[in-house]
């Protein structure tokens, strides 16, 4: 049925979706409340590993889809709690402190995934996850999973839009631009930051669980800083303060390389294993430098509140 | 309503006792004592006297080293800023008083996160007070002129339905025409809303025009509060320790 669809194209597309999802969530953290997070891979990876380990190692008395739902739920909760803890540790630190704290957390997750061989399979990894349904050929299952993930990422986009328009989002922006002043508004700014980190990290964990199902395999090499950098580069390129920034930026970076060039550019086959991956990182870096030089607010530019908030401006 | 002369001010909104605060371990304020009732109370002081430090401490953005602050009879010395705001303290800092990325409407609405009255009702009152803002609600606050941002900041504080308004040099840098208008607006706010106003000012002449009482802040210490009507050049000089 899906003969036209290349199996690698499906996974390329899935990767783009994942990075868009992560970019949207980092946007709320860094674009609105301006709390630096260099540990995206950690929150995502924790979700992936908690999901995988629970799914494989626990002898669940029920099968899928409940097994998936329970494990994904617990992965979401685990990442959410980790987000809460990290946010609590970095809440009153400056950017440098937040950078070290979040990066440190991601490193701890990576080290645990690699060293806790009993649980995680260590560097060799651990397999055995399944799709929570069986529709026949692997390609069909994967295709449906991509659709489900698209719905999830779409929901995250809607959530981001809702946050922008809500009093909560306004408070986050206030915290980001002038936290002392925001503290005199009658709401705890620390609580706002903790809530934000708990929810966004939880969703990062859920995306991690989605990844686990798609690749049916745990491997520490997937949860390195490359994930964080891809999400950040895309977001900054698109516009860190814009709702659609991550979507546009990730399509132009990861999307361009992992889908367009990978599948549609008539390049010699051997380039794809050697030259392209290196060029990919170099071009991401160069694009980032160029955008920051000539369009520091990203391709989409500065936040446009009046358009977003049309409803409340029509008050009169 | 018997003899209220000896009655310790029952309508005291703010009570400050031997307040010491500053930055790090170095105090800027060395034991300030005064009360604010339902009045316009002006802190006079030259540049660097500690006016901003005092107001930021009262808004609970700077820790109290010693002494106490009571708002509506409640000790707020160890309270976080947001709880103090909930007791009815509206704070308009001297600088960076608006959220530049938010529109005027959002800057105002964000003040309405506390309190019971509807946002619309409060907005209507703020627009009555500052009619210039009514047609500009969609503008980004970061692009406003000095006078306009001052109105937005003041409007936002009013949206909190405060009992006590802290205004840090509200007319600094405004053109003379604007200054007069702004002071008139502050008087109007005080009278119609029944809100106590504590403001700081460098210029004695400007301050005396609006204040019920003044206190001179100098070298981290406060003078005895004076009734604005009784203030003479001699008494001011004495207060300034000149
Ligand atoms: N953030 C700060 N850190 C350290 N010292 C400060 C800070 N802000 C103000 N000061 C010092 O505190 C004193 C009082 O300053 P301030 O309260 O701003 O005075 P005013 O508002 O009356 O001009 C000054 O000597 C100033 O140098
Ligand atoms: Mg000052």
Coordinates of C-alpha atoms and ligand atoms in Angstrom, one line a residue:
Chain A
X1 CA 0.0 0.0 0.0
X2 CA 2.7 2.4 1.0
X3 CA 5.2 1.2 -1.7
X4 CA 5.9 4.8 -2.8
X5 CA 7.2 5.6 0.7
X6 CA 10.8 5.1 1.4
X7 CA 11.4 3.6 4.9
X8 CA 14.2 6.0 5.5
X9 CA 12.1 8.9 4.5
X10 CA 9.6 8.0 7.2
X11 CA 12.3 8.0 9.8
X12 CA 13.7 11.3 8.4
X13 CA 10.3 12.8 8.7
X14 CA 9.8 11.4 12.2
X15 CA 13.1 13.0 13.3
X16 CA 12.0 16.4 11.9
X17 CA 8.8 16.1 13.9
X18 CA 10.6 15.3 17.1
X19 CA 12.9 18.2 16.8
X20 CA 10.0 20.6 16.0
X21 CA 8.2 19.3 19.1
X22 CA 11.3 19.8 21.3
X23 CA 12.0 23.2 19.6
X24 CA 8.4 24.4 20.4
X25 CA 8.8 23.4 24.1
X26 CA 12.3 25.1 24.4
X27 CA 10.6 28.2 22.9
X28 CA 8.4 28.4 25.9
X29 CA 11.4 28.1 28.2
X30 CA 13.9 30.3 26.5
X31 CA 11.8 32.4 24.2
X32 CA 9.2 33.4 26.8
X33 CA 10.5 33.1 30.3
X34 CA 14.2 33.2 29.1
X35 CA 15.4 30.3 31.2
X36 CA 18.3 28.7 29.4
X37 CA 18.0 25.0 28.8
X38 CA 20.9 23.1 27.3
X39 CA 19.7 19.9 28.6
X40 CA 16.9 19.2 26.2
X41 CA 18.4 15.8 25.3
X42 CA 18.4 14.9 29.0
X43 CA 14.6 15.4 29.5
X44 CA 13.8 13.8 26.2
X45 CA 16.3 10.9 26.8
X46 CA 15.0 10.3 30.3
X47 CA 11.5 9.9 28.8
X48 CA 12.9 7.5 26.2
X49 CA 14.8 5.4 28.7
X50 CA 12.1 5.3 31.4
X51 CA 9.6 4.3 28.7
X52 CA 11.9 1.6 27.2
X53 CA 13.1 0.1 30.4
X54 CA 9.6 -0.1 31.9
X55 CA 8.2 -1.5 28.7
X56 CA 10.9 -4.2 28.3
X57 CA 11.9 -5.0 31.9
X58 CA 8.6 -5.0 33.7
X59 CA 6.4 -8.0 33.4
X60 CA 3.1 -6.1 32.8
X61 CA -0.1 -8.1 33.5
X62 CA -1.8 -6.5 30.5
X63 CA -0.8 -6.0 26.9
X64 CA -0.8 -3.1 24.4
X65 CA -2.1 -0.5 24.0
X66 CA -2.3 -0.4 27.9
X67 CA 1.3 -1.3 28.3
X68 CA 2.3 1.5 26.0
X69 CA -0.1 4.0 27.7
X70 CA 1.1 3.2 31.2
X71 CA 4.8 3.3 30.3
X72 CA 4.5 6.5 28.2
X73 CA 2.5 8.1 31.1
X74 CA 5.2 7.1 33.6
X75 CA 7.9 8.4 31.3
X76 CA 6.1 11.7 31.0
X77 CA 5.8 11.9 34.8
X78 CA 9.5 11.1 35.3
X79 CA 10.6 13.8 32.9
X80 CA 8.2 16.3 34.4
X81 CA 9.5 15.6 37.9
X82 CA 13.1 15.9 36.6
X83 CA 12.1 19.2 35.1
X84 CA 10.6 20.4 38.4
X85 CA 13.8 19.4 40.2
X86 CA 16.2 21.0 37.7
X87 CA 14.0 24.2 37.6
X88 CA 14.0 24.3 41.4
X89 CA 17.8 24.1 41.4
X90 CA 18.4 26.8 38.7
X91 CA 15.4 29.0 39.5
X92 CA 17.4 31.8 41.0
X93 CA 20.6 31.4 39.0
X94 CA 21.7 33.5 36.1
X95 CA 22.1 32.2 32.5
X96 CA 25.5 30.6 33.3
X97 CA 24.1 28.8 36.2
X98 CA 21.1 27.6 34.2
X99 CA 23.4 26.4 31.4
X100 CA 25.6 24.4 33.7
X101 CA 22.6 23.0 35.6
X102 CA 20.7 21.8 32.6
X103 CA 23.7 20.6 30.7
X104 CA 24.8 18.7 33.8
X105 CA 21.4 17.0 34.1
X106 CA 21.6 15.8 30.5
X107 CA 25.1 14.5 31.1
X108 CA 23.9 12.6 34.1
X109 CA 21.1 11.0 32.1
X110 CA 23.6 10.0 29.4
X111 CA 26.0 8.5 31.9
X112 CA 23.2 6.6 33.6
X113 CA 22.0 5.2 30.3
X114 CA 25.5 4.1 29.4
X115 CA 26.6 2.7 32.7
X116 CA 23.4 1.1 34.2
X117 CA 24.0 -1.9 31.9
X118 CA 21.7 -4.2 33.9
X119 CA 18.7 -2.0 33.2
X120 CA 19.5 -0.2 29.9
X121 CA 21.8 -2.5 28.1
X122 CA 24.5 0.1 28.3
X123 CA 26.4 1.1 25.1
X124 CA 25.2 -1.9 23.2
X125 CA 21.6 -0.9 23.8
X126 CA 18.4 -2.7 24.5
X127 CA 15.6 -3.8 22.1
X128 CA 12.2 -5.2 22.4
X129 CA 9.7 -2.4 22.2
X130 CA 6.7 -2.7 19.9
X131 CA 4.1 -0.6 18.3
X132 CA 1.0 -0.5 20.5
X133 CA -1.0 -1.9 17.5
X134 CA -0.3 -4.2 14.6
X135 CA -1.5 -3.2 11.2
X136 CA 0.6 -5.6 9.2
X137 CA 3.8 -4.5 7.5
X138 CA 6.4 -2.6 9.5
X139 CA 6.2 0.3 7.1
X140 CA 2.4 0.7 7.7
X141 CA 2.9 0.6 11.5
X142 CA 5.6 3.3 11.2
X143 CA 3.6 5.4 8.9
X144 CA 0.7 5.4 11.4
X145 CA 3.1 6.2 14.2
X146 CA 4.3 9.2 12.3
X147 CA 0.7 10.4 11.9
X148 CA 0.1 9.9 15.6
X149 CA 3.3 11.9 16.4
X150 CA 2.2 14.6 14.0
X151 CA -1.0 14.9 16.0
X152 CA 1.0 15.2 19.2
X153 CA 3.3 17.8 17.8
X154 CA 0.3 19.7 16.4
X155 CA -1.2 19.6 19.9
X156 CA 2.0 21.0 21.3
X157 CA 1.9 23.8 18.8
X158 CA -1.7 24.6 19.8
X159 CA -0.6 24.5 23.5
X160 CA 2.2 27.0 22.7
X161 CA -0.3 29.3 21.0
X162 CA -2.6 29.0 23.9
X163 CA 0.2 29.9 26.3
X164 CA 1.0 33.0 24.3
X165 CA -2.5 34.3 24.6
X166 CA -3.1 33.3 28.2
X167 CA -2.4 35.4 31.4
X168 CA 0.0 32.6 32.3
X169 CA 2.0 33.3 29.1
X170 CA 2.0 37.0 29.8
X171 CA 3.4 36.3 33.2
X172 CA 6.1 34.1 31.7
X173 CA 7.1 36.9 29.3
X174 CA 7.1 39.4 32.2
X175 CA 9.4 37.0 34.2
X176 CA 11.6 36.8 31.1
X177 CA 12.1 40.5 30.6
X178 CA 12.0 41.9 34.1
X179 CA 11.7 39.4 36.9
X180 CA 11.9 41.8 39.8
X181 CA 9.0 43.8 38.4
X182 CA 7.1 40.6 37.7
X183 CA 7.4 39.6 41.3
X184 CA 5.5 42.7 42.4
X185 CA 2.4 41.7 40.4
X186 CA 1.0 39.3 43.0
X187 CA 2.0 35.9 41.5
X188 CA 5.0 33.8 42.5
X189 CA 7.4 34.0 39.6
X190 CA 9.3 31.0 41.0
X191 CA 6.1 28.9 40.9
X192 CA 5.5 30.1 37.3
X193 CA 9.0 28.9 36.3
X194 CA 8.6 25.6 38.1
X195 CA 5.2 24.9 36.5
X196 CA 6.6 25.8 33.1
X197 CA 9.6 23.5 33.4
X198 CA 7.5 20.6 34.8
X199 CA 5.0 20.7 31.9
X200 CA 7.5 21.3 29.1
X201 CA 9.9 18.7 30.4
X202 CA 7.0 16.2 30.8
X203 CA 6.1 16.8 27.1
X204 CA 9.8 16.3 26.2
X205 CA 9.6 13.0 28.0
X206 CA 6.5 12.0 26.1
X207 CA 8.2 12.8 22.8
X208 CA 11.1 10.6 24.0
X209 CA 8.6 7.7 24.6
X210 CA 7.3 8.2 21.1
X211 CA 10.9 7.9 19.8
X212 CA 11.2 4.6 21.7
X213 CA 8.3 3.1 19.9
X214 CA 9.4 4.3 16.5
X215 CA 12.9 2.8 16.7
X216 CA 12.1 -0.1 19.1
X217 CA 15.6 0.2 20.5
X218 CA 17.4 2.1 23.3
X219 CA 20.8 3.4 22.4
X220 CA 22.8 6.1 24.4
X221 CA 24.1 7.5 21.1
X222 CA 20.6 8.9 20.4
X223 CA 20.4 11.0 23.5
X224 CA 23.5 13.2 23.1
X225 CA 23.8 16.9 22.9
X226 CA 23.2 16.7 19.1
X227 CA 19.4 16.6 19.9
X228 CA 19.7 19.7 22.0
X229 CA 21.7 21.6 19.4
X230 CA 19.3 20.6 16.6
X231 CA 16.3 21.9 18.6
X232 CA 18.2 25.1 19.6
X233 CA 19.6 25.9 16.2
X234 CA 16.2 25.4 14.5
X235 CA 14.5 27.5 17.1
X236 CA 17.0 30.4 17.0
X237 CA 17.1 30.3 13.3
X238 CA 13.3 30.5 13.0
X239 CA 12.8 33.0 15.8
X240 CA 13.1 32.2 19.4
X241 CA 10.2 34.3 20.5
X242 CA 7.8 33.3 17.8
X243 CA 5.1 30.6 18.0
X244 CA 6.1 29.2 14.6
X245 CA 9.8 29.8 15.0
X246 CA 10.7 26.2 15.8
X247 CA 8.6 24.9 13.0
X248 CA 10.1 27.2 10.3
X249 CA 13.6 26.9 11.7
X250 CA 13.7 23.1 12.0
X251 CA 12.2 22.7 8.5
X252 CA 15.0 24.9 7.1
X253 CA 17.8 23.0 9.0
X254 CA 17.0 19.4 9.9
X255 CA 14.2 19.2 7.3
X256 CA 16.4 20.5 4.5
X257 CA 19.2 18.1 5.3
X258 CA 17.5 15.0 6.5
X259 CA 14.7 15.0 4.0
X260 CA 15.3 17.2 1.0
X261 CA 19.0 16.7 0.5
X262 CA 19.0 13.1 1.8
X263 CA 16.3 11.9 -0.5
X264 CA 15.9 14.3 -3.3
X265 CA 19.3 15.7 -4.1
X266 CA 21.1 13.9 -6.9
X267 CA 24.3 13.5 -5.0
X268 CA 26.8 10.6 -5.2
X269 CA 25.8 7.8 -2.8
X270 CA 29.1 7.9 -0.8
X271 CA 28.6 11.5 0.1
X272 CA 25.8 10.6 2.3
X273 CA 27.9 8.6 4.7
X274 CA 30.8 10.9 4.9
X275 CA 30.5 14.5 3.5
X276 CA 26.8 15.2 4.2
X277 CA 26.8 14.6 8.0
X278 CA 29.8 16.9 8.4
X279 CA 28.4 19.5 6.0
X280 CA 25.1 19.3 7.9
X281 CA 26.7 20.4 11.2
X282 CA 28.8 23.1 9.4
X283 CA 25.9 24.5 7.5
X284 CA 23.7 24.6 10.7
X285 CA 26.5 26.5 12.4
X286 CA 27.1 28.9 9.5
X287 CA 23.3 29.5 9.1
X288 CA 23.1 30.3 12.8
X289 CA 25.9 32.8 12.6
X290 CA 24.5 34.5 9.5
X291 CA 21.0 34.7 11.0
X292 CA 22.3 36.1 14.3
X293 CA 24.4 38.6 12.4
X294 CA 21.8 39.9 10.0
X295 CA 18.5 39.0 11.6
X296 CA 19.2 38.5 15.3
X297 CA 15.6 37.8 16.1
X298 CA 15.5 34.9 13.7
X299 CA 13.9 34.5 10.3
X300 CA 10.4 35.4 11.5
X301 CA 11.7 38.4 13.5
X302 CA 10.5 39.8 16.8
X303 CA 7.4 38.7 18.7
X304 CA 4.2 40.2 17.3
X305 CA 2.0 40.6 20.3
X306 CA -0.8 42.8 18.7
X307 CA -1.6 40.1 16.1
X308 CA -1.5 37.3 18.7
X309 CA -3.6 39.2 21.1
X310 CA -6.2 40.7 18.6
X311 CA -9.0 39.5 20.8
X312 CA -8.1 41.6 23.9
X313 CA -7.2 44.6 21.8
X314 CA -10.6 44.7 20.3
X315 CA -11.8 45.5 23.8
X316 CA -13.1 48.9 22.8
Chain B
X1 CA -15.8 59.1 66.7
X2 CA -14.7 60.4 70.0
X3 CA -11.5 62.2 70.6
X4 CA -9.2 61.0 67.8
X5 CA -6.3 63.3 68.4
X6 CA -4.4 60.9 70.7
X7 CA -5.6 57.8 68.9
X8 CA -2.7 56.1 67.3
X9 CA -3.4 56.5 63.6
X10 CA -6.0 53.9 62.9
X11 CA -5.9 54.4 59.2
X12 CA -2.2 53.8 58.9
X13 CA -1.6 51.9 55.7
X14 CA 2.2 51.6 56.0
X15 CA 4.3 51.5 59.1
X16 CA 8.0 51.5 58.8
X17 CA 10.2 51.1 61.9
X18 CA 14.0 51.4 62.1
X19 CA 14.3 50.0 58.6
X20 CA 17.8 49.1 57.4
X21 CA 18.4 47.7 54.0
X22 CA 20.9 47.9 51.1
X23 CA 22.9 45.8 48.7
X24 CA 24.9 42.8 49.8
X25 CA 26.0 43.5 53.3
X26 CA 26.4 47.3 52.9
X27 CA 23.3 49.2 54.2
X28 CA 22.0 52.1 52.3
X29 CA 19.2 52.9 54.7
X30 CA 20.3 53.2 58.3
X31 CA 17.1 53.0 60.3
X32 CA 14.1 54.8 58.7
X33 CA 10.9 55.3 60.7
X34 CA 7.7 56.7 59.4
X35 CA 4.0 56.0 58.8
X36 CA 1.8 56.6 55.8
X37 CA -1.9 57.1 56.3
X38 CA -4.5 57.7 53.6
X39 CA -2.5 60.7 52.2
X40 CA 0.1 61.7 49.6
X41 CA 3.4 61.2 51.4
X42 CA 6.5 62.4 49.6
X43 CA 10.1 61.3 50.2
X44 CA 12.4 64.1 49.2
X45 CA 16.0 63.4 48.5
X46 CA 18.8 64.1 46.2
X47 CA 20.4 61.7 43.8
X48 CA 21.8 58.7 45.6
X49 CA 20.0 59.4 48.8
X50 CA 18.4 56.0 48.8
X51 CA 14.9 56.7 47.6
X52 CA 14.8 53.9 45.1
X53 CA 16.3 51.5 47.6
X54 CA 13.6 52.5 50.1
X55 CA 10.7 51.9 47.7
X56 CA 12.2 48.7 46.4
X57 CA 12.6 47.5 50.0
X58 CA 8.9 48.4 50.7
X59 CA 7.9 46.5 47.6
X60 CA 9.9 43.6 49.1
X61 CA 12.3 43.3 46.2
X62 CA 15.3 44.1 48.5
X63 CA 15.7 42.1 51.7
X64 CA 15.2 43.8 55.0
X65 CA 18.4 43.8 57.2
X66 CA 16.8 45.1 60.3
X67 CA 13.6 46.8 61.5
X68 CA 10.1 46.1 60.2
X69 CA 7.5 47.0 57.6
X70 CA 3.8 46.6 58.3
X71 CA 1.2 47.0 55.5
X72 CA -2.4 47.3 56.7
X73 CA -1.2 46.0 60.1
X74 CA 0.5 42.9 58.7
X75 CA 4.2 42.4 59.0
X76 CA 5.6 42.0 55.5
X77 CA 9.3 42.2 56.5
X78 CA 9.8 38.6 55.5
X79 CA 7.1 38.2 53.0
X80 CA 7.8 37.7 49.3
X81 CA 7.0 40.5 46.9
X82 CA 4.0 38.8 45.5
X83 CA 2.3 38.3 48.9
X84 CA 3.0 42.0 49.7
X85 CA 1.4 43.0 46.4
X86 CA -1.7 40.9 47.4
X87 CA -2.0 43.0 50.6
X88 CA -2.5 46.0 48.3
X89 CA 0.9 47.4 47.5
X90 CA 1.2 48.7 43.9
X91 CA 4.8 49.5 42.9
X92 CA 5.9 51.7 40.0
X93 CA 9.7 51.6 39.8
X94 CA 11.8 54.5 38.5
X95 CA 13.3 52.7 35.6
X96 CA 12.1 49.7 33.4
X97 CA 8.6 50.1 34.8
X98 CA 6.8 48.4 31.9
X99 CA 7.2 45.1 30.1
X100 CA 8.6 46.2 26.7
X101 CA 7.6 43.1 24.8
X102 CA 4.0 43.2 25.9
X103 CA 1.4 45.6 24.4
X104 CA -0.2 48.4 26.5
X105 CA -3.3 46.2 26.9
X106 CA -1.2 43.3 28.1
X107 CA 0.8 45.5 30.5
X108 CA -2.4 46.7 32.0
X109 CA -4.1 43.3 32.1
X110 CA -1.2 41.7 33.8
X111 CA -1.9 43.9 36.8
X112 CA -5.4 42.3 37.1
X113 CA -4.1 38.8 38.1
X114 CA -5.0 39.6 41.7
X115 CA -8.2 41.1 43.1
X116 CA -11.8 40.2 42.6
X117 CA -13.3 42.9 40.3
X118 CA -13.5 42.2 36.6
X119 CA -10.6 43.2 34.3
X120 CA -13.0 45.2 32.1
X121 CA -14.2 47.2 35.0
X122 CA -10.7 48.1 36.1
X123 CA -9.6 48.8 32.5
X124 CA -12.4 51.2 32.1
X125 CA -11.3 53.1 35.2
X126 CA -7.7 53.2 34.1
X127 CA -8.7 54.6 30.7
X128 CA -10.8 57.2 32.4
X129 CA -7.7 58.2 34.4
X130 CA -5.3 58.0 31.4
X131 CA -7.5 58.7 28.3
X132 CA -4.5 58.8 26.0
X133 CA -4.0 55.1 26.5
X134 CA -7.5 54.1 25.3
X135 CA -6.7 54.2 21.6
X136 CA -3.2 52.8 21.8
X137 CA -3.8 49.5 23.5
X138 CA -2.3 47.5 20.8
X139 CA 1.1 49.3 20.8
X140 CA 4.2 47.6 22.1
X141 CA 5.1 49.1 25.4
X142 CA 8.8 49.1 24.5
X143 CA 8.2 51.7 21.8
X144 CA 6.4 54.3 24.0
X145 CA 7.7 57.7 25.0
X146 CA 8.8 58.3 28.6
X147 CA 5.5 59.9 29.5
X148 CA 3.4 57.2 28.0
X149 CA 5.3 54.4 29.7
X150 CA 4.9 56.2 33.0
X151 CA 1.1 56.2 32.4
X152 CA 1.1 52.5 31.5
X153 CA 3.2 51.6 34.5
X154 CA 0.9 53.7 36.8
X155 CA -2.1 52.2 35.1
X156 CA -0.8 48.7 35.6
X157 CA -0.3 49.4 39.3
X158 CA -3.9 50.7 39.5
X159 CA -5.1 47.5 37.9
X160 CA -4.0 45.8 41.0
X161 CA -6.6 47.7 43.0
X162 CA -3.9 48.9 45.5
X163 CA -4.4 50.4 48.9
X164 CA -0.9 51.9 48.7
X165 CA 0.8 53.2 45.6
X166 CA 4.6 53.4 45.6
X167 CA 5.7 55.8 42.9
X168 CA 9.5 56.2 42.4
X169 CA 10.2 59.6 40.9
X170 CA 7.1 59.5 38.7
X171 CA 7.9 62.6 36.8
X172 CA 11.6 62.4 36.4
X173 CA 12.6 63.3 32.9
X174 CA 9.2 64.5 31.8
X175 CA 8.6 67.8 30.2
X176 CA 7.3 70.5 32.6
X177 CA 3.9 70.5 31.1
X178 CA 3.6 66.8 31.5
X179 CA 4.9 67.0 35.1
X180 CA 2.0 69.2 36.2
X181 CA -0.5 67.1 34.5
X182 CA 0.9 63.9 36.0
X183 CA 0.9 65.3 39.5
X184 CA -2.8 66.4 39.0
X185 CA -3.6 62.8 37.9
X186 CA -1.9 61.4 41.0
X187 CA -3.9 63.7 43.2
X188 CA -7.1 62.7 41.4
X189 CA -6.2 59.0 41.8
X190 CA -5.6 59.5 45.6
X191 CA -8.9 61.4 46.0
X192 CA -11.2 59.3 43.9
X193 CA -9.8 55.9 44.7
X194 CA -9.1 56.4 48.3
X195 CA -5.6 55.1 47.8
X196 CA -2.6 56.2 49.9
X197 CA 0.3 57.4 47.7
X198 CA 4.0 57.2 48.7
X199 CA 6.1 59.0 46.1
X200 CA 9.7 60.1 45.8
X201 CA 11.0 63.3 44.3
X202 CA 14.2 65.2 44.0
X203 CA 12.7 68.7 43.5
X204 CA 11.3 70.2 46.7
X205 CA 9.1 72.8 45.0
X206 CA 7.5 70.1 42.8
X207 CA 6.9 67.8 45.7
X208 CA 5.4 70.3 48.0
X209 CA 2.7 71.2 45.5
X210 CA 1.1 67.8 45.8
X211 CA 2.2 66.3 49.1
X212 CA 0.2 66.2 52.4
X213 CA 3.4 65.4 54.2
X214 CA 7.1 65.2 53.3
X215 CA 10.1 63.4 54.7
X216 CA 13.6 64.2 53.7
X217 CA 15.9 61.3 53.0
X218 CA 19.6 62.1 53.3
X219 CA 22.6 59.9 53.9
X220 CA 20.4 56.9 54.5
X221 CA 18.4 58.6 57.3
X222 CA 15.0 60.1 57.3
X223 CA 13.9 63.4 58.8
X224 CA 10.9 63.9 61.0
X225 CA 7.9 63.9 58.6
X226 CA 6.7 67.5 58.1
X227 CA 3.2 68.7 57.1
X228 CA 3.6 70.2 53.6
X229 CA 1.9 73.4 54.7
X230 CA 4.4 74.0 57.5
X231 CA 7.5 73.5 55.4
X232 CA 9.8 76.5 55.2
X233 CA 13.2 76.8 53.6
X234 CA 14.8 76.7 57.1
X235 CA 13.1 73.5 58.1
X236 CA 14.0 71.9 54.8
X237 CA 17.6 72.9 55.2
X238 CA 17.6 71.5 58.7
X239 CA 16.1 68.3 57.4
X240 CA 18.7 68.0 54.7
X241 CA 21.3 68.5 57.4
X242 CA 22.8 71.4 55.5
Ligands
LIG1 N1 22.1 47.6 42.7 C1 22.9 48.3 43.5 N2 24.0 47.7 44.0 C2 24.8 48.4 44.9 N3 24.6 49.7 45.3 C3 23.5 50.3 44.8 C4 22.6 49.7 43.9 N4 21.6 50.5 43.6 C5 21.9 51.7 44.2 N5 23.0 51.5 45.0 C6 23.6 52.6 45.8 O1 22.7 52.9 46.9 C7 22.7 54.3 47.1 C8 21.3 54.8 47.0 O2 20.8 54.6 45.6 P1 19.3 54.9 45.2 O3 18.4 54.2 46.2 O4 19.2 54.5 43.8 O5 19.2 56.4 45.4 P2 18.1 57.4 44.8 O6 17.0 56.6 44.2 O7 17.7 58.3 45.9 O8 18.8 58.2 43.7 C9 23.6 54.9 46.1 O9 24.8 55.2 46.8 C10 23.8 53.8 45.1 O10 25.1 53.9 44.6
LIG2 MG1 16.2 56.6 42.4

